[in-house]
């Protein structure tokens, strides 16, 4: 029964992921207990009706995308999974958002709560990507001033570290120090561009100050699709999914 409920769950994710213009911001998974009598009826009717969709879904979600050399999970102040997703999101956003000019995105940030599973060691399929990123979150580029960055840094410190790319800092005495953005010291007078999820851009996870920011541009790319594209390109280039910890956020 649990396997059946899981198929329905993944089917719903794929249905909304492939449907337009409807947008799904959040999916919750629940399991319900059935008696053996309920299951007998359930299995002989609804299961048979959904079986063709299950077969098609299995073929889609079991497509091999790439391989890992180890388990890739999230952690704090930085983690392999957070580094991987932030790095690829920054790279894919630059490719999709500014493909033909010299404009740049300075950094990327997410929250650990948006990453719902780890990548196992070995084969990585579309199913694994959907398990890591089950939400329909899209990438958004925000224009941030020095005050905005300070509030964001306070948020990062309060969380004990979050997934970032293009940003390096230390957490010392509950404050951010040694802050580098796009390979340069943080300048409070400078305007920066940061890519994040629409969930955070709309004020999710207590980032209400971001919801007040009207300087936003859509990349028109879901985080999950960015992950799939990036992993497929790694495989095409003969590379494995192999992120590293590099001290981008550290405790001192």
PDB file of C-alpha atoms in Angstrom:
ATOM      1  CA  UNK A   1       0.000   0.000   0.000  1.00  0.00           C
ATOM      2  CA  UNK A   2       2.817   2.431   0.854  1.00  0.00           C
ATOM      3  CA  UNK A   3       4.314   1.857  -2.586  1.00  0.00           C
ATOM      4  CA  UNK A   4       0.967   2.641  -4.199  1.00  0.00           C
ATOM      5  CA  UNK A   5       0.607   5.894  -2.258  1.00  0.00           C
ATOM      6  CA  UNK A   6       4.133   6.843  -3.298  1.00  0.00           C
ATOM      7  CA  UNK A   7       3.250   6.308  -6.959  1.00  0.00           C
ATOM      8  CA  UNK A   8       0.233   8.601  -6.604  1.00  0.00           C
ATOM      9  CA  UNK A   9       2.455  11.201  -4.937  1.00  0.00           C
ATOM     10  CA  UNK A  10       5.064  11.149  -7.703  1.00  0.00           C
ATOM     11  CA  UNK A  11       2.345  11.071 -10.365  1.00  0.00           C
ATOM     12  CA  UNK A  12       0.873  14.295  -8.943  1.00  0.00           C
ATOM     13  CA  UNK A  13       4.318  15.917  -8.992  1.00  0.00           C
ATOM     14  CA  UNK A  14       4.894  14.984 -12.626  1.00  0.00           C
ATOM     15  CA  UNK A  15       1.382  16.028 -13.630  1.00  0.00           C
ATOM     16  CA  UNK A  16       1.833  19.526 -12.283  1.00  0.00           C
ATOM     17  CA  UNK A  17       5.439  19.743 -13.428  1.00  0.00           C
ATOM     18  CA  UNK A  18       4.392  19.104 -17.026  1.00  0.00           C
ATOM     19  CA  UNK A  19       1.164  21.135 -16.984  1.00  0.00           C
ATOM     20  CA  UNK A  20       0.834  24.813 -17.889  1.00  0.00           C
ATOM     21  CA  UNK A  21      -0.190  27.415 -16.949  1.00  0.00           C
ATOM     22  CA  UNK A  22      -1.090  25.997 -13.525  1.00  0.00           C
ATOM     23  CA  UNK A  23       1.597  26.502 -10.869  1.00  0.00           C
ATOM     24  CA  UNK A  24       2.056  24.345  -7.792  1.00  0.00           C
ATOM     25  CA  UNK A  25       3.985  25.968  -4.952  1.00  0.00           C
ATOM     26  CA  UNK A  26       3.912  23.215  -2.384  1.00  0.00           C
ATOM     27  CA  UNK A  27       3.096  19.505  -2.137  1.00  0.00           C
ATOM     28  CA  UNK A  28       2.497  17.634   1.076  1.00  0.00           C
ATOM     29  CA  UNK A  29       2.759  13.876   1.329  1.00  0.00           C
ATOM     30  CA  UNK A  30       0.338  11.942   3.546  1.00  0.00           C
ATOM     31  CA  UNK A  31      -0.258   8.248   3.972  1.00  0.00           C
ATOM     32  CA  UNK A  32      -3.547   6.719   5.054  1.00  0.00           C
ATOM     33  CA  UNK A  33      -4.130   3.353   6.689  1.00  0.00           C
ATOM     34  CA  UNK A  34      -6.497   0.888   4.983  1.00  0.00           C
ATOM     35  CA  UNK A  35      -7.957  -2.300   6.351  1.00  0.00           C
ATOM     36  CA  UNK A  36      -7.371  -5.523   4.451  1.00  0.00           C
ATOM     37  CA  UNK A  37     -10.993  -5.364   3.284  1.00  0.00           C
ATOM     38  CA  UNK A  38     -10.533  -1.829   1.967  1.00  0.00           C
ATOM     39  CA  UNK A  39      -7.302  -2.807   0.263  1.00  0.00           C
ATOM     40  CA  UNK A  40      -8.863  -5.758  -1.578  1.00  0.00           C
ATOM     41  CA  UNK A  41     -11.451  -3.499  -3.181  1.00  0.00           C
ATOM     42  CA  UNK A  42      -8.972  -0.699  -3.674  1.00  0.00           C
ATOM     43  CA  UNK A  43      -6.421  -2.981  -5.302  1.00  0.00           C
ATOM     44  CA  UNK A  44      -8.839  -4.569  -7.756  1.00  0.00           C
ATOM     45  CA  UNK A  45     -10.389  -1.345  -9.009  1.00  0.00           C
ATOM     46  CA  UNK A  46      -8.379   1.848  -8.645  1.00  0.00           C
ATOM     47  CA  UNK A  47      -5.032   0.053  -8.960  1.00  0.00           C
ATOM     48  CA  UNK A  48      -6.025  -1.427 -12.317  1.00  0.00           C
ATOM     49  CA  UNK A  49      -7.237   1.935 -13.578  1.00  0.00           C
ATOM     50  CA  UNK A  50      -4.006   3.673 -12.604  1.00  0.00           C
ATOM     51  CA  UNK A  51      -1.676   0.885 -13.761  1.00  0.00           C
ATOM     52  CA  UNK A  52      -1.168   2.323 -17.304  1.00  0.00           C
ATOM     53  CA  UNK A  53      -0.174   5.674 -15.788  1.00  0.00           C
ATOM     54  CA  UNK A  54       2.141   3.923 -13.318  1.00  0.00           C
ATOM     55  CA  UNK A  55       3.872   2.086 -16.145  1.00  0.00           C
ATOM     56  CA  UNK A  56       4.390   5.301 -18.084  1.00  0.00           C
ATOM     57  CA  UNK A  57       5.515   7.133 -14.956  1.00  0.00           C
ATOM     58  CA  UNK A  58       8.032   4.416 -14.089  1.00  0.00           C
ATOM     59  CA  UNK A  59       9.590   4.737 -17.517  1.00  0.00           C
ATOM     60  CA  UNK A  60       9.922   8.499 -17.080  1.00  0.00           C
ATOM     61  CA  UNK A  61      11.181   8.752 -13.495  1.00  0.00           C
ATOM     62  CA  UNK A  62      13.649   5.886 -13.862  1.00  0.00           C
ATOM     63  CA  UNK A  63      15.579   7.634 -16.645  1.00  0.00           C
ATOM     64  CA  UNK A  64      19.256   7.608 -15.671  1.00  0.00           C
ATOM     65  CA  UNK A  65      20.737  11.106 -15.477  1.00  0.00           C
ATOM     66  CA  UNK A  66      24.160  10.564 -13.951  1.00  0.00           C
ATOM     67  CA  UNK A  67      26.200   8.999 -11.171  1.00  0.00           C
ATOM     68  CA  UNK A  68      27.612   9.993  -7.812  1.00  0.00           C
ATOM     69  CA  UNK A  69      30.774   8.733  -6.144  1.00  0.00           C
ATOM     70  CA  UNK A  70      29.294   9.105  -2.644  1.00  0.00           C
ATOM     71  CA  UNK A  71      26.163  10.032  -0.747  1.00  0.00           C
ATOM     72  CA  UNK A  72      25.427  13.737  -1.240  1.00  0.00           C
ATOM     73  CA  UNK A  73      23.449  15.255   1.615  1.00  0.00           C
ATOM     74  CA  UNK A  74      22.789  18.642   3.171  1.00  0.00           C
ATOM     75  CA  UNK A  75      24.564  19.939   6.251  1.00  0.00           C
ATOM     76  CA  UNK A  76      25.560  23.153   8.022  1.00  0.00           C
ATOM     77  CA  UNK A  77      27.290  25.563   7.873  1.00  0.00           C
ATOM     78  CA  UNK A  78      27.706  24.098   4.382  1.00  0.00           C
ATOM     79  CA  UNK A  79      26.920  20.727   2.860  1.00  0.00           C
ATOM     80  CA  UNK A  80      27.662  18.799  -0.310  1.00  0.00           C
ATOM     81  CA  UNK A  81      24.070  18.895  -1.539  1.00  0.00           C
ATOM     82  CA  UNK A  82      23.596  22.579  -0.783  1.00  0.00           C
ATOM     83  CA  UNK A  83      26.857  23.462  -2.535  1.00  0.00           C
ATOM     84  CA  UNK A  84      25.904  21.368  -5.544  1.00  0.00           C
ATOM     85  CA  UNK A  85      22.407  22.813  -5.979  1.00  0.00           C
ATOM     86  CA  UNK A  86      23.532  26.405  -5.364  1.00  0.00           C
ATOM     87  CA  UNK A  87      26.498  26.116  -7.750  1.00  0.00           C
ATOM     88  CA  UNK A  88      24.468  24.605 -10.572  1.00  0.00           C
ATOM     89  CA  UNK A  89      21.599  27.062 -10.062  1.00  0.00           C
ATOM     90  CA  UNK A  90      24.002  29.996 -10.342  1.00  0.00           C
ATOM     91  CA  UNK A  91      25.616  28.552 -13.456  1.00  0.00           C
ATOM     92  CA  UNK A  92      22.352  27.584 -15.159  1.00  0.00           C
ATOM     93  CA  UNK A  93      20.789  30.954 -14.296  1.00  0.00           C
ATOM     94  CA  UNK A  94      23.659  32.803 -15.936  1.00  0.00           C
ATOM     95  CA  UNK A  95      23.297  30.628 -19.012  1.00  0.00           C
ATOM     96  CA  UNK A  96      19.534  31.101 -19.299  1.00  0.00           C
ATOM     97  CA  UNK A  97      19.232  34.650 -18.009  1.00  0.00           C
ATOM     98  CA  UNK A  98      22.201  36.389 -19.639  1.00  0.00           C
ATOM     99  CA  UNK A  99      23.176  34.196 -22.581  1.00  0.00           C
ATOM    100  CA  UNK A 100      24.317  36.938 -24.950  1.00  0.00           C
ATOM    101  CA  UNK A 101      25.699  39.872 -22.954  1.00  0.00           C
ATOM    102  CA  UNK A 102      28.176  40.695 -20.237  1.00  0.00           C
ATOM    103  CA  UNK A 103      25.750  41.141 -17.352  1.00  0.00           C
ATOM    104  CA  UNK A 104      26.318  38.951 -14.355  1.00  0.00           C
ATOM    105  CA  UNK A 105      24.611  37.346 -11.373  1.00  0.00           C
ATOM    106  CA  UNK A 106      26.766  37.821  -8.306  1.00  0.00           C
ATOM    107  CA  UNK A 107      25.630  34.993  -6.060  1.00  0.00           C
ATOM    108  CA  UNK A 108      22.971  32.427  -5.228  1.00  0.00           C
ATOM    109  CA  UNK A 109      21.269  31.475  -1.977  1.00  0.00           C
ATOM    110  CA  UNK A 110      18.662  28.936  -0.856  1.00  0.00           C
ATOM    111  CA  UNK A 111      17.332  27.474   2.378  1.00  0.00           C
ATOM    112  CA  UNK A 112      18.147  23.967   3.553  1.00  0.00           C
ATOM    113  CA  UNK A 113      14.461  23.222   4.069  1.00  0.00           C
ATOM    114  CA  UNK A 114      13.856  23.257   0.323  1.00  0.00           C
ATOM    115  CA  UNK A 115      16.138  20.236  -0.149  1.00  0.00           C
ATOM    116  CA  UNK A 116      14.051  17.257   0.908  1.00  0.00           C
ATOM    117  CA  UNK A 117      16.318  14.249   0.382  1.00  0.00           C
ATOM    118  CA  UNK A 118      19.921  13.228  -0.284  1.00  0.00           C
ATOM    119  CA  UNK A 119      21.418  11.816  -3.464  1.00  0.00           C
ATOM    120  CA  UNK A 120      22.451   8.193  -2.888  1.00  0.00           C
ATOM    121  CA  UNK A 121      25.780   6.788  -3.989  1.00  0.00           C
ATOM    122  CA  UNK A 122      25.625   5.406  -7.530  1.00  0.00           C
ATOM    123  CA  UNK A 123      22.973   5.936 -10.198  1.00  0.00           C
ATOM    124  CA  UNK A 124      20.912   9.138 -10.097  1.00  0.00           C
ATOM    125  CA  UNK A 125      17.562   9.157 -11.881  1.00  0.00           C
ATOM    126  CA  UNK A 126      14.827  11.722 -12.381  1.00  0.00           C
ATOM    127  CA  UNK A 127      13.081  10.131  -9.425  1.00  0.00           C
ATOM    128  CA  UNK A 128      16.025  11.114  -7.213  1.00  0.00           C
ATOM    129  CA  UNK A 129      15.859  14.697  -8.452  1.00  0.00           C
ATOM    130  CA  UNK A 130      12.129  14.870  -7.715  1.00  0.00           C
ATOM    131  CA  UNK A 131      12.795  13.512  -4.231  1.00  0.00           C
ATOM    132  CA  UNK A 132      15.424  16.189  -3.577  1.00  0.00           C
ATOM    133  CA  UNK A 133      13.300  18.981  -5.078  1.00  0.00           C
ATOM    134  CA  UNK A 134       9.583  18.023  -4.971  1.00  0.00           C
ATOM    135  CA  UNK A 135       8.369  21.629  -5.169  1.00  0.00           C
ATOM    136  CA  UNK A 136       7.622  23.679  -8.284  1.00  0.00           C
ATOM    137  CA  UNK A 137       9.989  26.456  -7.232  1.00  0.00           C
ATOM    138  CA  UNK A 138      11.420  28.693  -9.945  1.00  0.00           C
ATOM    139  CA  UNK A 139      14.614  30.719 -10.068  1.00  0.00           C
ATOM    140  CA  UNK A 140      14.286  34.471  -9.620  1.00  0.00           C
ATOM    141  CA  UNK A 141      16.994  37.144  -9.855  1.00  0.00           C
ATOM    142  CA  UNK A 142      16.725  39.901  -7.250  1.00  0.00           C
ATOM    143  CA  UNK A 143      18.500  43.245  -7.242  1.00  0.00           C
ATOM    144  CA  UNK A 144      19.794  43.864  -3.710  1.00  0.00           C
ATOM    145  CA  UNK A 145      21.425  46.901  -2.118  1.00  0.00           C
ATOM    146  CA  UNK A 146      23.817  46.960   0.817  1.00  0.00           C
ATOM    147  CA  UNK A 147      21.027  47.083   3.382  1.00  0.00           C
ATOM    148  CA  UNK A 148      19.338  44.070   1.798  1.00  0.00           C
ATOM    149  CA  UNK A 149      22.595  42.119   1.882  1.00  0.00           C
ATOM    150  CA  UNK A 150      23.095  42.927   5.560  1.00  0.00           C
ATOM    151  CA  UNK A 151      19.640  41.546   6.371  1.00  0.00           C
ATOM    152  CA  UNK A 152      20.391  38.453   4.312  1.00  0.00           C
ATOM    153  CA  UNK A 153      23.697  37.943   6.133  1.00  0.00           C
ATOM    154  CA  UNK A 154      21.878  38.187   9.468  1.00  0.00           C
ATOM    155  CA  UNK A 155      19.472  35.510   8.214  1.00  0.00           C
ATOM    156  CA  UNK A 156      22.372  33.241   7.191  1.00  0.00           C
ATOM    157  CA  UNK A 157      23.978  33.624  10.606  1.00  0.00           C
ATOM    158  CA  UNK A 158      20.673  32.952  12.396  1.00  0.00           C
ATOM    159  CA  UNK A 159      20.299  29.715  10.437  1.00  0.00           C
ATOM    160  CA  UNK A 160      23.852  28.589  11.116  1.00  0.00           C
ATOM    161  CA  UNK A 161      24.580  28.554   7.383  1.00  0.00           C
ATOM    162  CA  UNK A 162      22.539  27.958   4.229  1.00  0.00           C
ATOM    163  CA  UNK A 163      23.294  26.785   0.668  1.00  0.00           C
ATOM    164  CA  UNK A 164      25.126  29.559  -1.211  1.00  0.00           C
ATOM    165  CA  UNK A 165      27.290  30.023  -4.291  1.00  0.00           C
ATOM    166  CA  UNK A 166      29.372  33.060  -5.202  1.00  0.00           C
ATOM    167  CA  UNK A 167      29.359  34.113  -1.554  1.00  0.00           C
ATOM    168  CA  UNK A 168      31.900  33.313   1.153  1.00  0.00           C
ATOM    169  CA  UNK A 169      31.782  34.291   4.820  1.00  0.00           C
ATOM    170  CA  UNK A 170      32.626  33.309   8.365  1.00  0.00           C
ATOM    171  CA  UNK A 171      30.266  33.177  11.318  1.00  0.00           C
ATOM    172  CA  UNK A 172      32.017  34.644  14.345  1.00  0.00           C
ATOM    173  CA  UNK A 173      30.361  35.683  17.620  1.00  0.00           C
ATOM    174  CA  UNK A 174      26.949  35.393  15.930  1.00  0.00           C
ATOM    175  CA  UNK A 175      27.951  37.865  13.223  1.00  0.00           C
ATOM    176  CA  UNK A 176      29.060  37.618   9.598  1.00  0.00           C
ATOM    177  CA  UNK A 177      32.699  38.450   8.867  1.00  0.00           C
ATOM    178  CA  UNK A 178      35.211  38.196   6.014  1.00  0.00           C
ATOM    179  CA  UNK A 179      32.381  38.522   3.492  1.00  0.00           C
ATOM    180  CA  UNK A 180      33.236  38.001  -0.157  1.00  0.00           C
ATOM    181  CA  UNK A 181      30.680  38.310  -2.960  1.00  0.00           C
ATOM    182  CA  UNK A 182      31.585  37.314  -6.495  1.00  0.00           C
ATOM    183  CA  UNK A 183      35.282  37.129  -5.553  1.00  0.00           C
ATOM    184  CA  UNK A 184      35.382  40.652  -4.094  1.00  0.00           C
ATOM    185  CA  UNK A 185      34.926  42.081  -0.581  1.00  0.00           C
ATOM    186  CA  UNK A 186      31.335  43.011   0.244  1.00  0.00           C
ATOM    187  CA  UNK A 187      30.764  46.683  -0.574  1.00  0.00           C
ATOM    188  CA  UNK A 188      27.777  48.253   1.216  1.00  0.00           C
ATOM    189  CA  UNK A 189      27.495  50.913  -1.512  1.00  0.00           C
ATOM    190  CA  UNK A 190      27.263  48.418  -4.345  1.00  0.00           C
ATOM    191  CA  UNK A 191      24.172  46.941  -5.999  1.00  0.00           C
ATOM    192  CA  UNK A 192      24.187  43.143  -6.346  1.00  0.00           C
ATOM    193  CA  UNK A 193      22.163  40.595  -8.268  1.00  0.00           C
ATOM    194  CA  UNK A 194      21.297  37.354  -6.496  1.00  0.00           C
ATOM    195  CA  UNK A 195      19.403  34.322  -7.740  1.00  0.00           C
ATOM    196  CA  UNK A 196      17.153  32.394  -5.382  1.00  0.00           C
ATOM    197  CA  UNK A 197      13.878  30.491  -5.328  1.00  0.00           C
ATOM    198  CA  UNK A 198      10.529  32.202  -5.803  1.00  0.00           C
ATOM    199  CA  UNK A 199       9.578  30.822  -2.382  1.00  0.00           C
ATOM    200  CA  UNK A 200      12.303  32.822  -0.635  1.00  0.00           C
ATOM    201  CA  UNK A 201      11.893  35.821  -2.944  1.00  0.00           C
ATOM    202  CA  UNK A 202       8.242  35.983  -1.908  1.00  0.00           C
ATOM    203  CA  UNK A 203       9.161  36.147   1.773  1.00  0.00           C
ATOM    204  CA  UNK A 204       9.262  32.472   2.695  1.00  0.00           C
ATOM    205  CA  UNK A 205      11.222  31.257   5.745  1.00  0.00           C
ATOM    206  CA  UNK A 206      10.899  34.658   7.469  1.00  0.00           C
ATOM    207  CA  UNK A 207      12.582  36.614   4.662  1.00  0.00           C
ATOM    208  CA  UNK A 208       9.781  39.172   4.555  1.00  0.00           C
ATOM    209  CA  UNK A 209      12.104  41.975   3.438  1.00  0.00           C
ATOM    210  CA  UNK A 210      12.623  40.143   0.128  1.00  0.00           C
ATOM    211  CA  UNK A 211       8.878  40.159  -0.558  1.00  0.00           C
ATOM    212  CA  UNK A 212       9.028  43.964  -0.546  1.00  0.00           C
ATOM    213  CA  UNK A 213      11.661  43.933  -3.291  1.00  0.00           C
ATOM    214  CA  UNK A 214      10.108  44.919  -6.631  1.00  0.00           C
ATOM    215  CA  UNK A 215      13.356  44.594  -8.576  1.00  0.00           C
ATOM    216  CA  UNK A 216      12.987  40.983  -9.627  1.00  0.00           C
ATOM    217  CA  UNK A 217      13.430  39.146 -12.891  1.00  0.00           C
ATOM    218  CA  UNK A 218      12.307  35.622 -13.748  1.00  0.00           C
ATOM    219  CA  UNK A 219      14.841  33.195 -15.159  1.00  0.00           C
ATOM    220  CA  UNK A 220      11.910  31.066 -16.449  1.00  0.00           C
ATOM    221  CA  UNK A 221      13.582  27.937 -15.143  1.00  0.00           C
ATOM    222  CA  UNK A 222      12.517  25.650 -12.321  1.00  0.00           C
ATOM    223  CA  UNK A 223      15.216  24.612  -9.875  1.00  0.00           C
ATOM    224  CA  UNK A 224      14.440  20.964 -10.588  1.00  0.00           C
ATOM    225  CA  UNK A 225      14.826  21.473 -14.342  1.00  0.00           C
ATOM    226  CA  UNK A 226      18.123  23.262 -13.753  1.00  0.00           C
ATOM    227  CA  UNK A 227      19.292  20.234 -11.779  1.00  0.00           C
ATOM    228  CA  UNK A 228      18.295  17.839 -14.550  1.00  0.00           C
ATOM    229  CA  UNK A 229      19.962  19.924 -17.270  1.00  0.00           C
ATOM    230  CA  UNK A 230      23.162  20.281 -15.282  1.00  0.00           C
ATOM    231  CA  UNK A 231      23.463  16.606 -14.378  1.00  0.00           C
ATOM    232  CA  UNK A 232      22.794  15.564 -17.976  1.00  0.00           C
ATOM    233  CA  UNK A 233      25.567  17.886 -19.158  1.00  0.00           C
ATOM    234  CA  UNK A 234      27.972  16.453 -16.572  1.00  0.00           C
ATOM    235  CA  UNK A 235      27.235  12.961 -17.863  1.00  0.00           C
ATOM    236  CA  UNK A 236      27.662  14.114 -21.461  1.00  0.00           C
ATOM    237  CA  UNK A 237      31.067  15.517 -20.495  1.00  0.00           C
ATOM    238  CA  UNK A 238      32.022  12.199 -18.891  1.00  0.00           C
ATOM    239  CA  UNK A 239      31.893  13.575 -15.337  1.00  0.00           C
ATOM    240  CA  UNK A 240      30.274  12.347 -12.137  1.00  0.00           C
ATOM    241  CA  UNK A 241      28.262  14.361  -9.606  1.00  0.00           C
ATOM    242  CA  UNK A 242      31.078  15.097  -7.181  1.00  0.00           C
ATOM    243  CA  UNK A 243      30.650  18.344  -5.179  1.00  0.00           C
ATOM    244  CA  UNK A 244      33.194  19.403  -2.580  1.00  0.00           C
ATOM    245  CA  UNK A 245      33.201  21.299   0.687  1.00  0.00           C
ATOM    246  CA  UNK A 246      35.289  24.435   0.211  1.00  0.00           C
ATOM    247  CA  UNK A 247      34.703  26.514   3.333  1.00  0.00           C
ATOM    248  CA  UNK A 248      32.371  29.001   1.658  1.00  0.00           C
ATOM    249  CA  UNK A 249      30.604  29.334   5.019  1.00  0.00           C
ATOM    250  CA  UNK A 250      32.534  28.444   8.138  1.00  0.00           C
ATOM    251  CA  UNK A 251      32.287  28.856  11.890  1.00  0.00           C
ATOM    252  CA  UNK A 252      35.128  30.628  13.677  1.00  0.00           C
TER     253      UNK A 252
END
